[in-house]
Short mmCIF file of C-alpha atoms and ligand atoms in Angstrom, two decimals:
data_model
loop_
_atom_site.label_atom_id
_atom_site.label_comp_id
_atom_site.label_asym_id
_atom_site.label_seq_id
_atom_site.Cartn_x
_atom_site.Cartn_y
_atom_site.Cartn_z
CA MET R 1 -25.39 12.60 -13.35
CA ALA R 2 -22.10 12.69 -11.46
CA ASP R 3 -19.04 13.59 -13.22
CA LEU R 4 -16.63 11.10 -15.31
CA VAL R 5 -13.47 10.80 -14.04
CA ARG R 6 -10.87 11.54 -16.82
CA ASN R 7 -7.63 9.79 -18.02
CA TYR R 8 -4.48 11.89 -18.09
CA ILE R 9 -2.76 11.17 -21.18
CA GLY R 10 0.39 13.49 -22.53
CA GLY R 11 -0.61 16.57 -20.18
CA ARG R 12 -4.51 16.36 -21.10
CA TRP R 13 -7.46 15.34 -19.29
CA VAL R 14 -9.27 13.16 -21.83
CA ALA R 15 -12.50 11.05 -21.93
CA PRO R 16 -11.76 7.23 -22.41
CA ILE R 17 -12.34 5.53 -25.74
CA ALA R 18 -14.31 2.88 -23.89
CA ARG R 19 -17.93 3.40 -22.76
CA ASP R 20 -18.77 1.30 -19.62
CA THR R 21 -18.28 2.98 -16.29
CA LEU R 22 -18.44 1.96 -12.54
CA THR R 23 -19.70 4.55 -9.77
CA VAL R 24 -17.33 5.42 -6.93
CA THR R 25 -19.06 6.20 -3.90
CA ASP R 26 -18.77 7.71 -0.38
CA PRO R 27 -18.70 4.60 1.55
CA SER R 28 -20.21 6.17 4.86
CA SER R 29 -23.45 7.22 2.69
CA GLY R 30 -23.34 5.15 -0.12
CA GLU R 31 -23.98 8.13 -2.35
CA GLU R 32 -22.39 8.34 -5.77
CA LEU R 33 -19.34 10.58 -6.08
CA ALA R 34 -18.28 9.96 -9.59
CA ARG R 35 -18.51 7.76 -12.73
CA LEU R 36 -15.01 5.75 -13.37
CA PRO R 37 -14.64 4.84 -16.98
CA LEU R 38 -13.45 1.08 -17.41
CA SER R 39 -10.73 2.11 -19.95
CA GLY R 40 -9.46 -0.53 -22.60
CA PRO R 41 -6.14 -1.42 -24.50
CA SER R 42 -6.51 1.56 -26.91
CA ASP R 43 -6.36 3.96 -24.01
CA VAL R 44 -3.39 1.90 -22.25
CA GLY R 45 -1.99 2.19 -25.79
CA ALA R 46 -2.27 6.16 -26.11
CA ALA R 47 -0.78 6.63 -22.72
CA VAL R 48 2.09 4.46 -23.41
CA ALA R 49 2.96 6.31 -26.68
CA ALA R 50 2.69 9.73 -24.85
CA ALA R 51 4.87 8.23 -22.14
CA ALA R 52 7.71 6.86 -24.46
CA SER R 53 7.67 9.87 -26.74
CA ALA R 54 8.37 12.05 -23.24
CA PHE R 55 10.98 9.74 -22.33
CA PRO R 56 14.02 11.32 -24.34
CA ALA R 57 13.53 14.77 -23.34
CA TRP R 58 12.84 13.76 -19.68
CA ARG R 59 15.59 11.36 -19.36
CA GLY R 60 18.09 14.16 -20.96
CA THR R 61 16.68 16.55 -18.21
CA PRO R 62 19.63 17.03 -15.72
CA ALA R 63 18.67 15.25 -12.33
CA VAL R 64 18.83 18.43 -10.39
CA GLU R 65 15.95 19.71 -12.51
CA ARG R 66 13.95 16.77 -12.38
CA ALA R 67 14.36 16.87 -8.60
CA ARG R 68 13.55 20.65 -8.43
CA VAL R 69 9.97 19.59 -9.94
CA LEU R 70 9.44 17.23 -6.97
CA PHE R 71 10.57 19.90 -4.69
CA ARG R 72 7.83 22.19 -6.15
CA LEU R 73 5.39 19.24 -5.78
CA LYS R 74 6.28 18.90 -2.04
CA ALA R 75 5.64 22.58 -1.42
CA LEU R 76 2.12 22.15 -3.13
CA LEU R 77 1.35 18.98 -1.56
CA GLU R 78 1.95 20.61 1.97
CA GLU R 79 -0.03 23.60 1.05
CA HIS R 80 -2.82 21.59 0.16
CA LYS R 81 -2.57 18.97 2.65
CA GLU R 82 -5.79 19.42 4.56
CA GLU R 83 -7.93 19.61 1.28
CA LEU R 84 -6.55 16.35 0.03
CA ALA R 85 -7.20 14.44 3.44
CA VAL R 86 -10.71 15.78 3.46
CA SER R 87 -11.17 14.58 0.01
CA LEU R 88 -9.55 11.11 0.61
CA THR R 89 -11.82 10.65 3.54
CA GLY R 90 -14.73 11.40 1.50
CA GLU R 91 -14.01 8.65 -0.95
CA HIS R 92 -12.27 6.06 1.20
CA GLY R 93 -14.04 6.54 4.59
CA LYS R 94 -11.07 6.42 6.96
CA VAL R 95 -11.09 8.97 9.46
CA ILE R 96 -9.37 12.14 8.97
CA ALA R 97 -6.52 11.59 11.24
CA GLU R 98 -5.62 8.65 9.22
CA THR R 99 -6.08 10.17 5.97
CA ARG R 100 -3.65 13.24 7.05
CA GLY R 101 -1.27 10.40 8.03
CA GLU R 102 -1.56 8.90 4.76
CA ILE R 103 -0.79 12.10 2.78
CA GLN R 104 2.04 12.81 5.04
CA ARG R 105 3.60 9.45 4.25
CA GLY R 106 2.99 10.07 0.46
CA ILE R 107 4.69 13.59 0.79
CA GLU R 108 7.85 11.86 2.48
CA ASN R 109 8.27 9.58 -0.68
CA VAL R 110 8.14 12.57 -2.54
CA GLU R 111 10.91 14.13 -0.15
CA HIS R 112 13.18 11.17 -0.42
CA ALA R 113 12.83 11.28 -4.22
CA CYS R 114 14.03 14.98 -4.06
CA GLY R 115 17.49 13.50 -3.15
CA ILE R 116 17.97 11.59 -6.51
CA PRO R 117 21.04 13.32 -7.61
CA SER R 118 22.88 11.74 -4.78
CA LEU R 119 20.68 8.51 -4.81
CA MET R 120 21.57 7.86 -8.45
CA LEU R 121 25.39 8.41 -8.03
CA GLY R 122 27.17 5.09 -9.62
CA ASP R 123 30.67 4.06 -8.44
CA THR R 124 34.29 4.30 -10.30
CA LEU R 125 37.38 2.46 -9.61
CA GLU R 126 40.73 3.51 -11.32
CA ASP R 127 42.98 0.92 -12.35
CA VAL R 128 40.70 -2.22 -12.11
CA ALA R 129 43.66 -3.67 -14.32
CA SER R 130 46.88 -1.75 -15.35
CA GLY R 131 45.65 1.35 -17.09
CA ILE R 132 42.31 0.61 -17.24
CA ASP R 133 39.30 2.17 -15.41
CA CYS R 134 35.63 1.12 -14.66
CA ALA R 135 32.69 3.13 -13.96
CA SER R 136 29.03 2.31 -13.36
CA TRP R 137 26.22 4.51 -14.13
CA ARG R 138 22.41 4.10 -13.07
CA GLN R 139 20.34 4.77 -16.11
CA PRO R 140 16.63 4.97 -16.48
CA LEU R 141 15.01 2.44 -18.54
CA GLY R 142 11.78 3.77 -20.13
CA VAL R 143 8.17 3.43 -19.49
CA PHE R 144 6.96 1.88 -16.23
CA GLY R 145 3.23 0.54 -15.33
CA ILE R 146 2.16 1.55 -11.71
CA ILE R 147 -1.18 -0.50 -10.58
CA THR R 148 -2.13 0.01 -6.78
CA PRO R 149 -4.98 -0.91 -4.60
CA TYR R 150 -7.88 0.86 -2.76
CA ASN R 151 -6.85 0.97 0.76
CA PHE R 152 -4.09 3.74 0.34
CA PRO R 153 -4.99 5.25 -3.10
CA VAL R 154 -2.64 8.53 -2.19
CA MET R 155 0.15 6.99 -0.22
CA ILE R 156 0.76 3.68 -2.56
CA PRO R 157 1.07 5.37 -5.96
CA MET R 158 3.63 7.81 -4.39
CA TRP R 159 5.75 4.65 -3.04
CA PHE R 160 6.45 4.55 -6.64
CA TRP R 161 6.08 7.07 -9.13
CA PRO R 162 8.10 9.90 -7.57
CA TYR R 163 11.18 7.70 -7.80
CA ALA R 164 10.23 6.40 -11.35
CA VAL R 165 10.18 9.97 -12.55
CA ALA R 166 13.18 11.41 -10.33
CA THR R 167 15.22 8.79 -11.94
CA GLY R 168 14.29 9.89 -15.45
CA ASN R 169 11.77 7.26 -16.68
CA THR R 170 8.12 8.07 -17.60
CA VAL R 171 4.83 6.38 -16.20
CA VAL R 172 1.57 4.82 -16.79
CA LEU R 173 -0.58 4.58 -13.66
CA LYS R 174 -3.49 2.58 -13.32
CA PRO R 175 -5.19 3.68 -9.82
CA SER R 176 -7.79 1.72 -7.94
CA GLU R 177 -11.17 1.87 -9.48
CA GLN R 178 -12.89 2.38 -5.95
CA ASP R 179 -11.29 5.71 -4.99
CA PRO R 180 -9.29 7.40 -7.49
CA LEU R 181 -10.37 11.12 -6.95
CA THR R 182 -7.88 12.33 -4.80
CA HIS R 183 -4.77 11.12 -6.58
CA GLN R 184 -6.37 12.95 -9.67
CA ARG R 185 -5.99 16.31 -7.45
CA ILE R 186 -2.28 15.30 -7.15
CA VAL R 187 -1.72 14.74 -10.66
CA ALA R 188 -2.75 18.21 -11.29
CA LEU R 189 -0.48 19.51 -8.61
CA ALA R 190 2.41 17.63 -10.17
CA GLU R 191 1.41 19.34 -13.54
CA GLU R 192 1.51 22.84 -11.74
CA ALA R 193 5.08 22.01 -10.28
CA GLY R 194 6.22 21.60 -13.84
CA LEU R 195 6.28 17.80 -14.93
CA PRO R 196 6.32 17.90 -18.37
CA PRO R 197 3.23 16.33 -20.52
CA GLY R 198 3.46 12.94 -20.89
CA VAL R 199 5.92 12.09 -17.73
CA LEU R 200 3.25 10.84 -15.65
CA ASN R 201 0.04 9.29 -17.31
CA VAL R 202 -3.12 7.96 -15.45
CA VAL R 203 -5.57 5.44 -17.27
CA HIS R 204 -8.76 4.31 -15.10
CA GLY R 205 -10.16 1.07 -14.99
CA GLY R 206 -9.94 -2.69 -13.97
CA ARG R 207 -8.57 -5.93 -15.20
CA ALA R 208 -8.54 -5.01 -18.92
CA VAL R 209 -6.20 -1.88 -18.26
CA VAL R 210 -3.93 -4.20 -15.92
CA GLU R 211 -3.81 -7.08 -18.46
CA SER R 212 -2.72 -4.35 -21.30
CA VAL R 213 -0.06 -2.85 -18.95
CA CYS R 214 1.19 -6.41 -17.95
CA ASP R 215 1.24 -7.18 -21.86
CA HIS R 216 2.53 -4.16 -23.82
CA PRO R 217 5.81 -4.54 -25.50
CA ASP R 218 6.70 -0.72 -24.84
CA ILE R 219 6.61 -0.92 -20.92
CA VAL R 220 9.76 -2.18 -19.43
CA GLY R 221 8.60 -3.05 -15.55
CA VAL R 222 5.67 -3.05 -13.50
CA SER R 223 5.05 -2.39 -9.82
CA PHE R 224 1.81 -3.86 -8.52
CA VAL R 225 0.20 -3.32 -5.12
CA GLY R 226 -2.91 -5.43 -4.21
CA SER R 227 -4.15 -8.83 -3.17
CA SER R 228 -1.87 -11.96 -3.43
CA ARG R 229 -4.03 -13.68 -6.16
CA VAL R 230 -3.49 -10.74 -8.56
CA ALA R 231 -0.05 -10.04 -7.42
CA ALA R 232 0.87 -13.54 -8.61
CA MET R 233 -0.84 -13.22 -11.77
CA VAL R 234 0.86 -9.76 -12.59
CA TYR R 235 4.38 -11.00 -11.34
CA ALA R 236 3.78 -14.01 -14.08
CA ARG R 237 2.20 -12.24 -16.83
CA ALA R 238 4.44 -8.97 -16.82
CA ALA R 239 7.51 -11.27 -16.38
CA ALA R 240 6.53 -13.37 -19.12
CA SER R 241 6.65 -10.58 -21.76
CA GLY R 242 10.30 -9.71 -20.42
CA LYS R 243 9.41 -6.93 -17.80
CA ARG R 244 11.21 -6.42 -14.43
CA VAL R 245 8.25 -6.82 -11.69
CA GLN R 246 7.67 -5.95 -8.12
CA ALA R 247 4.44 -7.38 -6.88
CA LEU R 248 3.33 -6.73 -3.12
CA GLY R 249 0.51 -9.05 -1.89
CA GLY R 250 -1.99 -9.55 0.86
CA ALA R 251 -1.34 -10.31 4.30
CA LYS R 252 -2.18 -12.09 7.73
CA ASN R 253 -0.48 -10.52 10.22
CA HIS R 254 0.46 -12.04 13.66
CA ILE R 255 1.31 -10.17 16.64
CA ILE R 256 2.56 -11.79 19.86
CA VAL R 257 2.01 -10.26 23.23
CA MET R 258 4.32 -11.70 26.13
CA PRO R 259 3.66 -11.31 29.99
CA ASP R 260 6.29 -8.95 30.72
CA ALA R 261 4.76 -6.40 28.03
CA ASP R 262 3.05 -3.04 29.35
CA MET R 263 -0.38 -4.68 28.93
CA GLU R 264 -2.17 -1.50 28.71
CA ALA R 265 0.23 -0.10 26.10
CA ALA R 266 0.09 -3.35 24.26
CA ALA R 267 -3.73 -3.86 24.21
CA ASP R 268 -3.99 -0.32 22.86
CA ALA R 269 -1.42 -0.64 20.13
CA CYS R 270 -3.04 -3.63 19.16
CA ALA R 271 -6.64 -2.55 18.61
CA ALA R 272 -5.20 0.70 16.72
CA SER R 273 -3.46 -1.85 14.54
CA ALA R 274 -6.65 -4.29 14.08
CA PHE R 275 -9.18 -1.59 13.57
CA GLY R 276 -7.56 1.55 12.15
CA SER R 277 -8.97 1.87 8.89
CA SER R 278 -11.36 -0.58 9.54
CA GLY R 279 -8.78 -3.24 9.10
CA GLN R 280 -8.21 -2.39 5.65
CA ARG R 281 -4.30 -2.14 6.04
CA CYS R 282 -1.81 -4.66 4.77
CA LEU R 283 -0.02 -4.21 8.16
CA ALA R 284 -3.06 -4.58 10.27
CA GLY R 285 -2.70 -7.31 12.97
CA SER R 286 -5.38 -9.75 12.76
CA VAL R 287 -4.25 -12.86 14.76
CA PHE R 288 -3.31 -12.33 18.41
CA SER R 289 -1.29 -14.60 20.55
CA GLY R 290 -0.99 -13.90 24.38
CA VAL R 291 1.58 -15.83 25.73
CA GLY R 292 0.99 -17.55 29.26
CA ASP R 293 -0.32 -14.98 31.92
CA ALA R 294 -0.13 -12.38 29.30
CA TYR R 295 -3.59 -13.83 27.53
CA ALA R 296 -6.49 -12.53 30.36
CA PRO R 297 -5.36 -8.92 30.77
CA PHE R 298 -4.53 -8.58 27.20
CA ARG R 299 -8.01 -9.91 26.05
CA ASP R 300 -9.87 -8.08 28.47
CA ARG R 301 -8.00 -4.51 27.77
CA LEU R 302 -8.41 -5.32 23.89
CA MET R 303 -12.16 -5.92 24.61
CA ASP R 304 -12.75 -2.79 26.28
CA VAL R 305 -11.20 -0.92 23.64
CA ALA R 306 -12.96 -2.67 20.98
CA SER R 307 -16.36 -2.32 22.36
CA SER R 308 -16.18 1.27 23.08
CA MET R 309 -15.06 2.30 19.30
CA ARG R 310 -17.60 4.92 17.73
CA LEU R 311 -18.24 4.41 14.16
CA GLY R 312 -19.21 7.15 11.85
CA ASN R 313 -18.31 9.59 9.19
CA GLY R 314 -14.45 9.89 9.31
CA LEU R 315 -14.85 14.02 9.09
CA ASP R 316 -16.59 14.07 12.62
CA PRO R 317 -13.72 14.32 15.09
CA GLU R 318 -15.92 11.88 17.55
CA THR R 319 -15.57 9.02 15.16
CA ASP R 320 -12.77 6.51 16.05
CA MET R 321 -13.67 3.92 12.84
CA GLY R 322 -15.20 4.77 9.44
CA PRO R 323 -16.98 2.24 7.10
CA VAL R 324 -15.42 -0.45 4.69
CA ILE R 325 -15.06 0.51 1.15
CA SER R 326 -18.25 -0.94 -0.57
CA ALA R 327 -21.26 -3.03 0.09
CA ALA R 328 -19.56 -5.90 -1.37
CA HIS R 329 -16.54 -5.76 0.76
CA ARG R 330 -18.72 -5.40 3.87
CA ASP R 331 -20.82 -8.33 2.75
CA ARG R 332 -17.49 -10.62 2.33
CA VAL R 333 -16.26 -9.48 5.79
CA ARG R 334 -19.65 -10.43 7.14
CA SER R 335 -19.37 -13.85 5.43
CA PHE R 336 -16.08 -14.69 7.19
CA ILE R 337 -17.85 -13.62 10.47
CA ASP R 338 -20.81 -16.07 9.69
CA VAL R 339 -18.37 -18.93 9.10
CA GLY R 340 -16.39 -18.11 12.24
CA ALA R 341 -19.56 -17.74 14.34
CA ALA R 342 -20.41 -21.28 13.44
CA GLY R 343 -17.65 -22.39 15.73
CA PRO R 344 -15.71 -24.16 16.56
CA GLY R 345 -14.51 -20.99 18.78
CA ARG R 346 -16.16 -18.11 20.34
CA LEU R 347 -17.47 -14.87 19.15
CA LEU R 348 -16.74 -12.25 21.73
CA LEU R 349 -17.49 -9.38 19.77
CA ASP R 350 -19.97 -8.93 16.63
CA GLY R 351 -19.66 -5.98 14.42
CA ARG R 352 -22.22 -7.51 11.63
CA ALA R 353 -25.29 -5.76 12.87
CA ALA R 354 -23.37 -2.25 13.25
CA SER R 355 -25.06 0.95 12.04
CA VAL R 356 -24.68 4.64 12.10
CA GLU R 357 -27.37 6.84 12.60
CA GLY R 358 -28.48 8.85 9.64
CA ARG R 359 -26.00 6.96 7.54
CA ASP R 360 -28.06 3.81 6.46
CA GLY R 361 -26.79 3.38 3.26
CA GLY R 362 -22.78 3.15 4.65
CA TYR R 363 -20.97 -0.04 4.53
CA TRP R 364 -20.53 -0.62 8.11
CA VAL R 365 -18.93 -3.53 10.21
CA GLY R 366 -18.07 -2.89 14.01
CA PRO R 367 -15.09 -4.20 15.75
CA THR R 368 -15.26 -8.25 15.91
CA VAL R 369 -13.31 -10.41 18.11
CA PHE R 370 -13.06 -14.18 18.10
CA GLU R 371 -11.27 -16.50 20.63
CA ASP R 372 -9.83 -19.72 19.98
CA VAL R 373 -10.65 -20.39 16.38
CA PRO R 374 -8.72 -23.25 15.08
CA PRO R 375 -5.37 -22.04 13.55
CA ASP R 376 -5.91 -23.60 10.30
CA SER R 377 -9.70 -22.35 9.65
CA PRO R 378 -10.52 -19.46 7.15
CA LEU R 379 -10.55 -16.80 10.05
CA GLY R 380 -6.82 -18.43 11.06
CA THR R 381 -5.14 -18.27 7.53
CA GLU R 382 -7.13 -16.06 5.09
CA GLU R 383 -6.87 -12.18 4.90
CA VAL R 384 -10.52 -10.85 5.90
CA PHE R 385 -9.05 -7.11 5.40
CA GLY R 386 -11.73 -5.92 7.82
CA PRO R 387 -11.99 -5.01 11.52
CA VAL R 388 -11.92 -8.65 12.65
CA VAL R 389 -9.62 -10.36 15.00
CA THR R 390 -8.81 -13.84 16.56
CA LEU R 391 -7.30 -14.00 19.92
CA SER R 392 -5.75 -17.29 21.28
CA LYS R 393 -3.42 -18.34 24.20
CA ALA R 394 0.18 -19.79 23.33
CA THR R 395 2.20 -21.68 25.89
CA THR R 396 5.65 -20.16 24.97
CA VAL R 397 6.96 -17.32 22.70
CA GLU R 398 8.48 -20.49 20.37
CA ASP R 399 4.96 -21.70 19.73
CA ALA R 400 3.44 -18.65 18.99
CA ILE R 401 6.57 -17.62 16.72
CA GLU R 402 6.10 -21.05 15.17
CA ARG R 403 2.44 -20.10 14.16
CA VAL R 404 3.81 -16.94 12.51
CA ARG R 405 6.21 -19.28 10.44
CA ARG R 406 3.15 -21.40 9.27
CA SER R 407 1.43 -18.82 7.85
CA ARG R 408 1.80 -18.59 3.93
CA TYR R 409 1.67 -14.82 4.17
CA GLY R 410 4.59 -12.79 5.49
CA ASN R 411 3.90 -9.13 5.24
CA ALA R 412 4.18 -8.04 8.83
CA CYS R 413 4.22 -9.30 12.34
CA SER R 414 4.82 -7.62 16.06
CA ILE R 415 5.81 -8.48 19.44
CA PHE R 416 5.18 -7.03 22.76
CA THR R 417 7.95 -7.37 25.39
CA THR R 418 10.29 -5.89 27.81
CA SER R 419 12.79 -8.46 27.20
CA GLY R 420 15.71 -7.70 24.71
CA ARG R 421 16.60 -11.49 24.31
CA THR R 422 12.63 -12.48 23.66
CA ALA R 423 12.56 -9.64 20.80
CA ARG R 424 15.94 -10.91 19.26
CA GLU R 425 14.52 -14.51 19.12
CA PHE R 426 11.36 -13.11 17.47
CA ARG R 427 13.58 -10.89 15.00
CA HIS R 428 15.53 -14.04 14.33
CA GLY R 429 12.78 -16.72 13.80
CA SER R 430 9.99 -14.84 12.50
CA GLY R 431 10.87 -15.18 8.74
CA VAL R 432 8.64 -12.02 8.10
CA ALA R 433 10.11 -8.94 6.51
CA MET R 434 8.38 -6.18 8.58
CA MET R 435 8.72 -6.61 12.14
CA GLY R 436 7.50 -4.55 15.07
CA VAL R 437 8.88 -4.71 18.64
CA ASN R 438 6.50 -2.68 20.68
CA VAL R 439 4.96 -1.32 17.43
CA GLY R 440 1.79 -2.50 16.29
CA VAL R 441 2.04 -1.22 12.61
CA ALA R 442 5.17 -2.06 11.55
CA ALA R 443 5.52 0.62 8.89
CA PRO R 444 8.94 1.50 7.14
CA MET R 445 9.45 4.92 6.65
CA ALA R 446 10.11 6.24 2.94
CA PHE R 447 14.00 5.65 2.93
CA PHE R 448 13.53 2.03 4.02
CA PRO R 449 12.16 -0.85 1.88
CA PHE R 450 8.39 -1.67 2.06
CA GLY R 451 7.25 -5.19 1.45
CA GLY R 452 6.70 -8.57 2.58
CA SER R 453 7.71 -12.13 2.28
CA LYS R 454 6.46 -15.46 1.11
CA GLU R 455 2.72 -15.00 -0.82
CA SER R 456 2.90 -11.41 0.50
CA PHE R 457 5.41 -10.47 -2.19
CA TYR R 458 6.56 -11.71 -5.74
CA GLY R 459 10.10 -10.16 -6.66
CA ASP R 460 13.28 -9.04 -5.45
CA LEU R 461 13.58 -5.06 -5.11
CA LYS R 462 10.98 -3.59 -2.61
CA ALA R 463 8.82 -0.37 -2.61
CA GLN R 464 10.65 2.76 -1.24
CA GLY R 465 13.99 3.54 -0.41
CA ARG R 466 17.13 2.44 -2.07
CA ASP R 467 15.24 -0.48 -3.35
CA ALA R 468 13.17 1.99 -5.55
CA VAL R 469 16.33 3.59 -7.09
CA SER R 470 17.46 0.22 -8.18
CA PHE R 471 14.19 -0.96 -9.59
CA PHE R 472 13.48 2.11 -11.82
CA THR R 473 17.36 2.05 -13.13
CA GLU R 474 19.89 -0.20 -14.56
CA GLN R 475 23.32 -0.30 -13.45
CA ARG R 476 25.62 0.17 -16.72
CA VAL R 477 29.14 -0.29 -16.49
CA VAL R 478 32.03 1.11 -18.84
CA ILE R 479 35.56 -0.13 -18.83
CA SER R 480 37.99 2.10 -20.15
CA ARG R 481 41.55 2.22 -21.46
CA TRP R 482 43.13 5.35 -23.01
P1 NAD L 1 -7.04 -6.05 -5.48
O1 NAD L 1 -5.95 -7.21 -5.70
O2 NAD L 1 -8.60 -6.30 -5.79
O3 NAD L 1 -6.60 -4.78 -6.52
C1 NAD L 1 -5.53 -4.38 -6.89
C2 NAD L 1 -5.28 -3.73 -8.34
O4 NAD L 1 -5.49 -4.87 -9.24
C3 NAD L 1 -6.53 -2.62 -8.44
O5 NAD L 1 -6.19 -1.69 -9.31
C4 NAD L 1 -7.40 -3.43 -9.38
O6 NAD L 1 -8.02 -2.79 -10.61
C5 NAD L 1 -6.69 -4.57 -10.09
N1 NAD L 1 -7.47 -6.01 -10.19
C6 NAD L 1 -8.45 -6.24 -9.09
N2 NAD L 1 -8.72 -7.88 -9.76
C7 NAD L 1 -7.84 -7.90 -11.13
C8 NAD L 1 -7.78 -9.02 -11.74
N3 NAD L 1 -8.49 -9.94 -11.62
N4 NAD L 1 -7.08 -8.99 -12.75
C9 NAD L 1 -6.39 -7.96 -12.96
N5 NAD L 1 -6.20 -6.78 -12.27
C10 NAD L 1 -7.18 -6.66 -10.97
O7 NAD L 1 -6.68 -5.22 -4.14
P2 NAD L 1 -7.62 -4.12 -3.42
O8 NAD L 1 -8.91 -4.75 -2.73
O9 NAD L 1 -7.75 -2.96 -4.36
O10 NAD L 1 -6.64 -3.90 -2.35
C11 NAD L 1 -6.58 -4.43 -0.91
C12 NAD L 1 -5.40 -5.78 -1.19
O11 NAD L 1 -4.41 -5.14 -1.54
C13 NAD L 1 -5.36 -6.60 0.19
O12 NAD L 1 -4.99 -7.80 -0.15
C14 NAD L 1 -4.21 -5.99 0.78
O13 NAD L 1 -3.32 -6.85 1.65
C15 NAD L 1 -3.26 -5.47 -0.39
N6 NAD L 1 -2.15 -4.49 -0.01
C16 NAD L 1 -1.04 -4.89 -0.02
C17 NAD L 1 -0.14 -4.02 0.41
C18 NAD L 1 1.31 -4.48 0.60
O14 NAD L 1 2.36 -3.61 0.89
N7 NAD L 1 1.84 -5.70 0.59
C19 NAD L 1 -0.27 -2.61 0.60
C20 NAD L 1 -1.86 -2.38 0.40
C21 NAD L 1 -2.39 -3.11 0.12
#
């Protein structure tokens, strides 16, 4: 029988109190990799107790010393980068170039958090009134809960916990139940780097763990990333028990292509955006509008790229696209294609029957392209989270921007153009928080805020960057007269 994934509580790898388990599989073969415990409230309680008891000493550790632990972790992550990327491809399925990129983005957040002594500086002002001075300090708050999705199981936890611990807090992390293994190795590296017991704790499971994290009275704040339905629930439930919350949700990302764009570069970037990671990215383009004369050449080039993509195991250098995460998710993506194929609209490329020789148990869906589906149909409005795109022609850029504005999601959007004026109009009018200009995946780096608008984000302070430092600290002010 495959190994049981362990929780990490108070610096020890422990079996959960709960007995139920799920299976973690290699999505390119369907083979079992591990069994994951469905922990419960008692496991969360033990992790919170460990985190709460580690907090006073960790908070009292000078910021420069906390940063040194992260410097050592960064060196260890660099040293083990390839091993981590191979492991991540094995449990997620995306191609090795993408997992290397994911690990790199995670490391960049550790790098940024290494600057915490500067990032955490407060402000002072002498003589706010005669003989009175004022100073503000950024202070940590206690135990934070962090809940993350399956699609970036290494990078997304690292949008949060390096900042949480750098600022002097302690953490209870609940990773995705679908691909938790590579991050376990990162926790072991954090321990090797000198992170004291109890500062970072991991509890595996599903809904019961999430609900316990939202409700636990000794957790002061929650960072969540996942689908909008769960993000909205976590935002409301954790806030109801007085916590600060940042909850990043789902997406339906629009991309506009103008007639003045470099068409080949635009179509190639759009195909990479739509089909990279088999469409399982919150920044993946999924609704494409070609404005006027841009439409036909853009569609033709995108079709060429999409129809020549090779599916396979992500460790094979010949592979362009891996599987989706699970049989259930494959079936969900296929059902979206079934609905779209019934029309109106045309199915130009159908990935439903995709297969890979020798890997019959894998969860395959090939690139799928629709043309002219109604904007208000499920394919036009709902997040598919698979390699499925819709193409349509817009008469003007204003019409295309209006379509972006009508979406209930607002995670990312992009425009391809050589006109600064058009790009400016797009930036001014899209109403979306992460925008690309001649970039297909508008991913902010570690020192910028990451998070969307509308139903793609519930909260105020985003992930990464200065927002992360603000989220994990409170500004406290002292006014002094001597
Ligand atoms: P998900 O919402 O199913 O799961 C996210 C987390 O919530 C997991 O840890 C899971 O165990 C937990 N969860 C799932 N159902 C729950 C429930 N009913 N009650 C309580 N907890 C529950 O998301 P996923 O399928 O793992 O990830 C894909 C989703 O994440 C997509 O919608 C994608 O757009 C989104 N995402 C968003 C961003 C962003 O930056 N906005 C980034 C990555 C992924």
